[in-house]
Short mmCIF file of C-alpha atoms and ligand atoms in Angstrom, two decimals:
data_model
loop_
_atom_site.label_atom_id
_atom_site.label_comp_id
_atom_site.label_asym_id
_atom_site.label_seq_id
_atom_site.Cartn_x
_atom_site.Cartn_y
_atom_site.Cartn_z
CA UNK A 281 -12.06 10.88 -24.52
CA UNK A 282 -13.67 11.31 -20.83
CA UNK A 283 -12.12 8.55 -18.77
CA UNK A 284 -13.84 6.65 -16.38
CA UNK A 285 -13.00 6.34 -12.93
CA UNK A 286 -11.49 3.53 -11.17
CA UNK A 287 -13.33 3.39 -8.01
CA UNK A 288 -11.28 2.65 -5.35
CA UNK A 289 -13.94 3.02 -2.70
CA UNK A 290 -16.60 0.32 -4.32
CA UNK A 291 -13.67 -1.79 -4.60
CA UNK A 292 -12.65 -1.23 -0.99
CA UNK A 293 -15.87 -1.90 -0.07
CA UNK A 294 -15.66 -5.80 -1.48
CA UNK A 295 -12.54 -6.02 0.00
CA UNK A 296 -13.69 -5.29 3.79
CA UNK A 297 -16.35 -7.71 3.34
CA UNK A 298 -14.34 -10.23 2.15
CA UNK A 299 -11.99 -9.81 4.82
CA UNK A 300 -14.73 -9.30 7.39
CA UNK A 301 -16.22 -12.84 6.38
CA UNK A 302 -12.91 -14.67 6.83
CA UNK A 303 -11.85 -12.68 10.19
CA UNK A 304 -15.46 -14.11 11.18
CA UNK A 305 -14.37 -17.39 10.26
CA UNK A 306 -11.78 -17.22 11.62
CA UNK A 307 -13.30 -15.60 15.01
CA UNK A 308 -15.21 -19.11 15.00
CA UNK A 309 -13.07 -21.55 14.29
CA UNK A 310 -10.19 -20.65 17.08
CA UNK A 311 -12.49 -18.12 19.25
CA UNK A 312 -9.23 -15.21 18.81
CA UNK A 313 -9.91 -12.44 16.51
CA UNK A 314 -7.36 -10.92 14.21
CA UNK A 315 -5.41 -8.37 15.82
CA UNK A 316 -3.32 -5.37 14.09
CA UNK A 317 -0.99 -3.65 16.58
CA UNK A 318 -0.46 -0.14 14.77
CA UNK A 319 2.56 2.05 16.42
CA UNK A 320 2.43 6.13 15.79
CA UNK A 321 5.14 7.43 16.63
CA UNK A 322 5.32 11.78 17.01
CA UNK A 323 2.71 13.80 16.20
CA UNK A 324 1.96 14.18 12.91
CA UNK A 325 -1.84 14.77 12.03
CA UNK A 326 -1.77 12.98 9.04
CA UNK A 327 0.02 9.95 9.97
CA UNK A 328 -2.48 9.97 13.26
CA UNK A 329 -5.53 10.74 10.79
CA UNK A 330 -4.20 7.08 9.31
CA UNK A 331 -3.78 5.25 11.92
CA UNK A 332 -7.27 6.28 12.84
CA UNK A 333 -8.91 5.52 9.83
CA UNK A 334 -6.87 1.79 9.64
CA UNK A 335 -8.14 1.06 12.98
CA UNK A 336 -11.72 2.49 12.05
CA UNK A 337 -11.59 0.08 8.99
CA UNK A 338 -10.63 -2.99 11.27
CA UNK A 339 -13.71 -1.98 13.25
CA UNK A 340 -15.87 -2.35 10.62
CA UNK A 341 -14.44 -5.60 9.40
CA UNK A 342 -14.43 -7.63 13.44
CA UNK A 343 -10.98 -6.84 13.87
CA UNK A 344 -9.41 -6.08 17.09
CA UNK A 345 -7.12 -3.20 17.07
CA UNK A 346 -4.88 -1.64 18.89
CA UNK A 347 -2.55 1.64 18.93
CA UNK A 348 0.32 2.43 20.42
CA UNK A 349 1.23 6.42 20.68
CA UNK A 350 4.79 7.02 20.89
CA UNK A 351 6.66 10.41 21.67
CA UNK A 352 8.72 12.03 18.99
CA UNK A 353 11.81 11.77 21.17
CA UNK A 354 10.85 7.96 21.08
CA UNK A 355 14.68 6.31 20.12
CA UNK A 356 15.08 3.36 17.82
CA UNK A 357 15.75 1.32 20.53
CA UNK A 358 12.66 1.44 22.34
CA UNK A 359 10.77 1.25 19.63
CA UNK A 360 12.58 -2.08 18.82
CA UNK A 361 11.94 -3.37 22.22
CA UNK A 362 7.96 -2.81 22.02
CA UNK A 363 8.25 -4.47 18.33
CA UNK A 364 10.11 -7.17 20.15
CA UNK A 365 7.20 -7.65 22.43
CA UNK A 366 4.35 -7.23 20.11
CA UNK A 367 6.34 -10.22 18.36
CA UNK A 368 5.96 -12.38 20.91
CA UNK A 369 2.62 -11.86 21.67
CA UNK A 370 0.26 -14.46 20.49
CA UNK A 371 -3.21 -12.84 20.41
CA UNK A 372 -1.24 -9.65 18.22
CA UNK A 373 -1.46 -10.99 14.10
CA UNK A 374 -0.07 -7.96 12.46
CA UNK A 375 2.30 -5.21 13.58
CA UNK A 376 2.22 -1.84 11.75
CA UNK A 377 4.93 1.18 12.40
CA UNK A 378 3.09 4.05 10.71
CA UNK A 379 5.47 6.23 8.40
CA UNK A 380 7.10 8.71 8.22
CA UNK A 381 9.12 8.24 11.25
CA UNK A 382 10.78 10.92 13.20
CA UNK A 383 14.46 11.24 12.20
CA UNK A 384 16.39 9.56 14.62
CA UNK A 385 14.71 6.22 13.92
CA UNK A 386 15.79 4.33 10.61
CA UNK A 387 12.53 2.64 9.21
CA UNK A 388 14.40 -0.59 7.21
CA UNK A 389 15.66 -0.91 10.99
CA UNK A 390 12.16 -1.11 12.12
CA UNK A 391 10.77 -3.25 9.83
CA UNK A 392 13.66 -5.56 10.08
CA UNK A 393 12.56 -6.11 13.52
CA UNK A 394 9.29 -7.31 12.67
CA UNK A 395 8.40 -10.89 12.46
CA UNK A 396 7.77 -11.75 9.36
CA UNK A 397 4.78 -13.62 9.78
CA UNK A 398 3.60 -10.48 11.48
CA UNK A 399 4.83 -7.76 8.86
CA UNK A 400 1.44 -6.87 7.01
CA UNK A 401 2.90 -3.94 5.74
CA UNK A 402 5.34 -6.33 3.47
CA UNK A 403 8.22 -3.90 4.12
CA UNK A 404 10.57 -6.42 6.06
CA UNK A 405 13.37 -8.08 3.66
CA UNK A 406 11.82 -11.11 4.04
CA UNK A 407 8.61 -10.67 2.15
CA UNK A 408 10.25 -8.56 -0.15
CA UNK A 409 12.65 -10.94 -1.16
CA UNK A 410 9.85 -13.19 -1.51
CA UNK A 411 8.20 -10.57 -3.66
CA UNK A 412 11.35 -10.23 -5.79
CA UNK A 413 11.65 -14.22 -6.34
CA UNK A 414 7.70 -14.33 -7.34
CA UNK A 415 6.78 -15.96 -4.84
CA UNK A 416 4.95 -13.06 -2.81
CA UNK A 417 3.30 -13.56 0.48
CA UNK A 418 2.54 -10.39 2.50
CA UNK A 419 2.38 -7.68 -0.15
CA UNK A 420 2.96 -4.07 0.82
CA UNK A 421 -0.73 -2.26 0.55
CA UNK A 422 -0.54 0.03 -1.81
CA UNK A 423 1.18 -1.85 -4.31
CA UNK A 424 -1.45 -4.81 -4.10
CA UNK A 425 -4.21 -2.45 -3.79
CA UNK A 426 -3.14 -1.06 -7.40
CA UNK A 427 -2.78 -4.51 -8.64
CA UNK A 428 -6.47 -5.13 -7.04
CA UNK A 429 -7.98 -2.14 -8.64
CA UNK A 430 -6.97 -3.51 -12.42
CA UNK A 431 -7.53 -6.92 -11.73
CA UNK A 432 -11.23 -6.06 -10.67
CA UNK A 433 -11.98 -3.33 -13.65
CA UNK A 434 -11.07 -6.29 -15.74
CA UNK A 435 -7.69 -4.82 -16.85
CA UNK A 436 -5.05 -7.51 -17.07
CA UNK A 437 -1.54 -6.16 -17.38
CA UNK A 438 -0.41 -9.13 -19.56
CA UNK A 439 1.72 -7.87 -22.32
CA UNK A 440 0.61 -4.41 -21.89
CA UNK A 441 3.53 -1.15 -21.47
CA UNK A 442 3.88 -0.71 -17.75
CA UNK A 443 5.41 2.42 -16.97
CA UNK A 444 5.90 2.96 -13.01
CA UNK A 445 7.28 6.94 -12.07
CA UNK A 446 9.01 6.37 -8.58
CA UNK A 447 10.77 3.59 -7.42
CA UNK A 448 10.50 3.95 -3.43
CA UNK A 449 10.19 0.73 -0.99
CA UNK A 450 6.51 1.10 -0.55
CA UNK A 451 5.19 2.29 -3.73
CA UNK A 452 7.02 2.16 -6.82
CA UNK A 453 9.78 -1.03 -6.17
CA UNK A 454 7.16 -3.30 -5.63
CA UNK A 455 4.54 -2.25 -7.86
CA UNK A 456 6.54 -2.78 -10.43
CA UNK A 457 7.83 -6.13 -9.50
CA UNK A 458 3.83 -7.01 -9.11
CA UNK A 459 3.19 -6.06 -12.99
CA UNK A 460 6.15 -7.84 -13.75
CA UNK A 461 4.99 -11.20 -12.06
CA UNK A 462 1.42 -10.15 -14.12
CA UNK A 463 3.28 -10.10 -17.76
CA UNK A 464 3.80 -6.35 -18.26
CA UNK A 465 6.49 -4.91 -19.95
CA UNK A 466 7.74 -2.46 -17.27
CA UNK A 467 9.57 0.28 -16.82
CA UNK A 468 11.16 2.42 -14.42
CA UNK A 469 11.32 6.45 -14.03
CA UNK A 470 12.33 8.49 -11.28
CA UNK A 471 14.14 11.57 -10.67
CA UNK A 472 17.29 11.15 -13.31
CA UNK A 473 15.17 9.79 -16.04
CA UNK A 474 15.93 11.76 -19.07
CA UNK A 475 12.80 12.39 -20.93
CA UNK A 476 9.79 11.59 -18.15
CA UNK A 477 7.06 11.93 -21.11
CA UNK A 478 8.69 10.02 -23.66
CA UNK A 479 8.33 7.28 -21.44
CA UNK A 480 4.98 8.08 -19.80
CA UNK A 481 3.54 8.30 -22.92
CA UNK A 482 4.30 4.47 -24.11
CA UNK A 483 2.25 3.58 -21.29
CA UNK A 484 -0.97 1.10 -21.76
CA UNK A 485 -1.21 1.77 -17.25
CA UNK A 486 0.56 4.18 -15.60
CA UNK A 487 1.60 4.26 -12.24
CA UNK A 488 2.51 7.76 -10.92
CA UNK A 489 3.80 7.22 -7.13
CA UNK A 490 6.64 10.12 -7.03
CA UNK A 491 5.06 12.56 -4.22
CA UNK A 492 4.80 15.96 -6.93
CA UNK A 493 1.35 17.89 -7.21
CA UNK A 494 0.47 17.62 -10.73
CA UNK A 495 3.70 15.95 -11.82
CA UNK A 496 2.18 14.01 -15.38
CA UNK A 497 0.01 16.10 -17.49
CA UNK A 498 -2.61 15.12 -20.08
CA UNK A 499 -0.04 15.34 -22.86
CA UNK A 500 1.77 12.98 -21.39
CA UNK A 501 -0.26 10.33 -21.48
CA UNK A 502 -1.26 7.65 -24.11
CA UNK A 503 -4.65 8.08 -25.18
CA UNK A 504 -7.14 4.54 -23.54
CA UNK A 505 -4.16 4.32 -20.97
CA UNK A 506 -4.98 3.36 -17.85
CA UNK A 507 -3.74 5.88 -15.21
CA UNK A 508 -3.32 5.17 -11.16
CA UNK A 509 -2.35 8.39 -9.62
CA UNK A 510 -1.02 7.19 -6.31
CA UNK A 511 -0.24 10.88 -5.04
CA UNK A 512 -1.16 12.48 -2.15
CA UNK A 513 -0.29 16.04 -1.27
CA UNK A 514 -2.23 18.60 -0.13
CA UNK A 515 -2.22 22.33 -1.92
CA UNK A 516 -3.88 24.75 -0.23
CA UNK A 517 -5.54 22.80 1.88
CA UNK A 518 -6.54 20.48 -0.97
CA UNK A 519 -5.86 17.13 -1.73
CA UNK A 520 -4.10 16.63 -5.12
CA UNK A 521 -2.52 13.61 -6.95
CA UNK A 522 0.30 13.54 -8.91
CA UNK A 523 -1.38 13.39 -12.10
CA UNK A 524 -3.26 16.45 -13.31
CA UNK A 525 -6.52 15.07 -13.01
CA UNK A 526 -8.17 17.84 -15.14
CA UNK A 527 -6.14 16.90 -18.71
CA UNK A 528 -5.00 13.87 -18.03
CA UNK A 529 -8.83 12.59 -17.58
CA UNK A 530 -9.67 14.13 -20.86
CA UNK A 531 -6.94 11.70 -22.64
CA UNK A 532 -6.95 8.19 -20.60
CA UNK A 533 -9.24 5.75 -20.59
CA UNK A 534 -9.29 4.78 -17.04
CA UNK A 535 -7.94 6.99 -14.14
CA UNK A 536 -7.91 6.99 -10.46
CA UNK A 537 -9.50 10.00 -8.44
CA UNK A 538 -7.54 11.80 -5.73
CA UNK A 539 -8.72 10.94 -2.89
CA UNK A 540 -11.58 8.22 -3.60
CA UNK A 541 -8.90 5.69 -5.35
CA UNK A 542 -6.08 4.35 -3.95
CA UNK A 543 -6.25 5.23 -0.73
CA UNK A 544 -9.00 3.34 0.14
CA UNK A 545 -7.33 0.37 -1.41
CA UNK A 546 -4.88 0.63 0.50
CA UNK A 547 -6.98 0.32 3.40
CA UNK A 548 -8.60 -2.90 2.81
CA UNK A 549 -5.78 -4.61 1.71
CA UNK A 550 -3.82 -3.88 5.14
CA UNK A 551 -6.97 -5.13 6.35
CA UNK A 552 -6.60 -8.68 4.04
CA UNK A 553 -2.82 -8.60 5.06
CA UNK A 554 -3.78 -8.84 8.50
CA UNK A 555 -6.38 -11.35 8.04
CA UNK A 556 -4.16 -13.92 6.22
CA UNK A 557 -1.11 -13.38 8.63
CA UNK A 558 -3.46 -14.19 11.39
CA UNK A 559 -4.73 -17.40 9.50
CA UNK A 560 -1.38 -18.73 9.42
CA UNK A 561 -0.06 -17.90 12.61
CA UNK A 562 -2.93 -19.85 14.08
CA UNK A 563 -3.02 -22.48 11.55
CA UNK A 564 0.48 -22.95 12.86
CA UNK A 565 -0.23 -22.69 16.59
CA UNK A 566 -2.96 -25.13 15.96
CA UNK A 567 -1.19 -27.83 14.21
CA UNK A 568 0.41 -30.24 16.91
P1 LIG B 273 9.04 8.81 -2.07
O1 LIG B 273 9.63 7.82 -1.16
O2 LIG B 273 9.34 10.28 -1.89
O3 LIG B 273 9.49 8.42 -3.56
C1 LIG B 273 9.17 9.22 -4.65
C2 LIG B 273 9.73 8.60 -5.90
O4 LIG B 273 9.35 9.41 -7.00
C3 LIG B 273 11.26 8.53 -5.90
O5 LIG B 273 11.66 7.28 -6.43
C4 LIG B 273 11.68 9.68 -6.80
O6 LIG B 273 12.84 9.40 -7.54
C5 LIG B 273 10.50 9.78 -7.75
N1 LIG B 273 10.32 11.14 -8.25
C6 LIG B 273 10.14 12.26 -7.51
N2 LIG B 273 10.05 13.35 -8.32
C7 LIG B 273 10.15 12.90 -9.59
C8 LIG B 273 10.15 13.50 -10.87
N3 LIG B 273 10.04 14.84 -11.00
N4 LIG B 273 10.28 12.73 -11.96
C9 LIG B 273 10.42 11.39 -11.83
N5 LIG B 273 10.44 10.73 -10.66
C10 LIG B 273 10.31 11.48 -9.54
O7 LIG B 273 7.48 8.72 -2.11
P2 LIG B 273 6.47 7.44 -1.89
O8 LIG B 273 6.51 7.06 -0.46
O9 LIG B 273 6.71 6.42 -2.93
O10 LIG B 273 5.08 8.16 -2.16
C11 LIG B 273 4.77 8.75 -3.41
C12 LIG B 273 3.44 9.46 -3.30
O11 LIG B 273 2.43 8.49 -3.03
C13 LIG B 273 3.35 10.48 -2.16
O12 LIG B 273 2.50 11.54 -2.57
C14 LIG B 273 2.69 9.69 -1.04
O13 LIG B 273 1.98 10.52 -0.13
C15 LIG B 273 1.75 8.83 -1.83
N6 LIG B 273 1.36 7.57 -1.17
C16 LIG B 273 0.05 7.26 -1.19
C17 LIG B 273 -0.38 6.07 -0.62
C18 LIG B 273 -1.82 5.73 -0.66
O14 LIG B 273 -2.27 4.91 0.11
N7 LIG B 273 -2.60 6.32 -1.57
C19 LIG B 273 0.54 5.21 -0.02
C20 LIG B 273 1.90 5.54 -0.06
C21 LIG B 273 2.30 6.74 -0.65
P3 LIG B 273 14.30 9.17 -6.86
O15 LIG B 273 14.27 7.74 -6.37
O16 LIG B 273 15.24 9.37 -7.98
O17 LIG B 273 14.41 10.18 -5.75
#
């Protein structure tokens, strides 16, 4: 079996335009566009080559963007203090700390400091508790970017074997509770899981989000599985996935490229997140 690939950047593509036409609606029908406040904080190239391309992709959709550029000796305190301000701020919709963050700052800290309304990285505990109840508003992006993906390849997790390998805050935690809410048997792997491939290889999709080159291997994957390789690390100047693209490709039915598939999910989605938590905070603002 040759798999075929689950485009991420076709599907990315829909996505900005959707989002594009509602921030234009928006745009019309309260003259404020939808804002994302993104914070970098050090100076990572990656996490700045992010932050770039998120506020490149609001560009392209009519969003108004903004970054702040911290210094790595930035404490957690005044980082707190500019969330505190971007909170108040009514023309700012969304508010995004780009990870990782230096040391001396404690990320749940950070995102606990965000309001809510404004957290369109759903990180804060309270739209993950409203993820956990079913009841999910603003969905971390890379999780509902995965979900996105299946949903528009026509792939409906409803009593299918959900296998999930990583169980971080951004990535594997909710993406599991997302198949869950969508009917699929799930389970759980991470580092003290016993026997990885016994369990990878009951899986009708698996999710690989655990941060190892070349972690899951062809033979460890169902044959027609459906396989989203969330990784990104870079070997030798290379960007690999998690999965082994090579053998695993030759087994599964569906599989994600590294980079051309989640990534750019993840992108549009922040870009929908920030869209719909504008939409409410002016629906609110507007309502008298
Ligand atoms: P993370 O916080 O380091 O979590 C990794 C998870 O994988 C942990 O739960 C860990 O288990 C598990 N794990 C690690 N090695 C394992 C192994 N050998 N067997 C089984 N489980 C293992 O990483 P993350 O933030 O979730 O990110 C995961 C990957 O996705 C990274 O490559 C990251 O760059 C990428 N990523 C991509 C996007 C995107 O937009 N495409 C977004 C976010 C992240 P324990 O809990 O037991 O330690």
């Amino acid at each position: 079996m040759t798999a075929q690939l689950l485009d991420g950047r076709a599907i990315a593509r829909e996505v900005e335009q959707e989002a594009a036409a509602e921030a234009a609606a928006i745009t019309r029908r309260y003259g404020v566009s939808p804002c994302l406040s993104a914070i970098l904080v050090g100076d990572d190239p990656a996490s700045a080559l992010y932050v770039k391309r998120k506020a490149e992709a609001c560009g392209r959709a009519g969003l108004r963007s903004e970054t702040f550029h911290l210094p790595a000796t930035t404490t957690e305190g005044e980082l707190l203090a500019l969330i505190g301000d971007l909170n108040a701020r009514t023309d700012v919709h969304g508010i995004l700390p780009q990870q990782p963050m230096p040391l001396q700052i404690n990320p749940r800290a950070v995102f606990e400091g965000i309001d809510p309304r404004k957290d369109v990285d759903g990180l804060g505990p309270a739209n993950m508790a409203a993820l956990f109840i079913g009841r999910p508003n603003l969905v971390p992006c890379t999780p509902a970017g995965i979900m996105l993906l299946l949903q528009r390849t026509g792939l409906d997790p409803k009593g299918k074997e959900a296998v999930v390998v990583g169980r971080s805050i951004i990535v594997g935690r909710p993406v599991a509770l997302l198949l869950l809410h969508a009917h699929a048997t799930v389970t759980w792997c991470h580092t003290r899981t016993a026997d990885l491939a016994a369990h990878t290889r009951r899986a009708d999709i698996l999710v690989v989000a655990a941060g190892k080159p070349r972690l899951v291997t062809g033979e460890m994957i169902k044959p027609g599985a459906a396989v989203i390789d969330v990784g990104i690390n870079r070997v030798d100047g290379k960007l690999t996935g998690d999965v082994d693209f090579a053998s695993a490709s030759q087994v599964a039915a569906w599989i994600t490229p590294v980079p051309g598939g989640v990534g750019p999910v993840t992108i549009a989605m922040l870009l929908r997140n920030t869209v719909q938590a504008a939409s409410g905070q002016l629906r609110s603002s507007h309502i008298v």
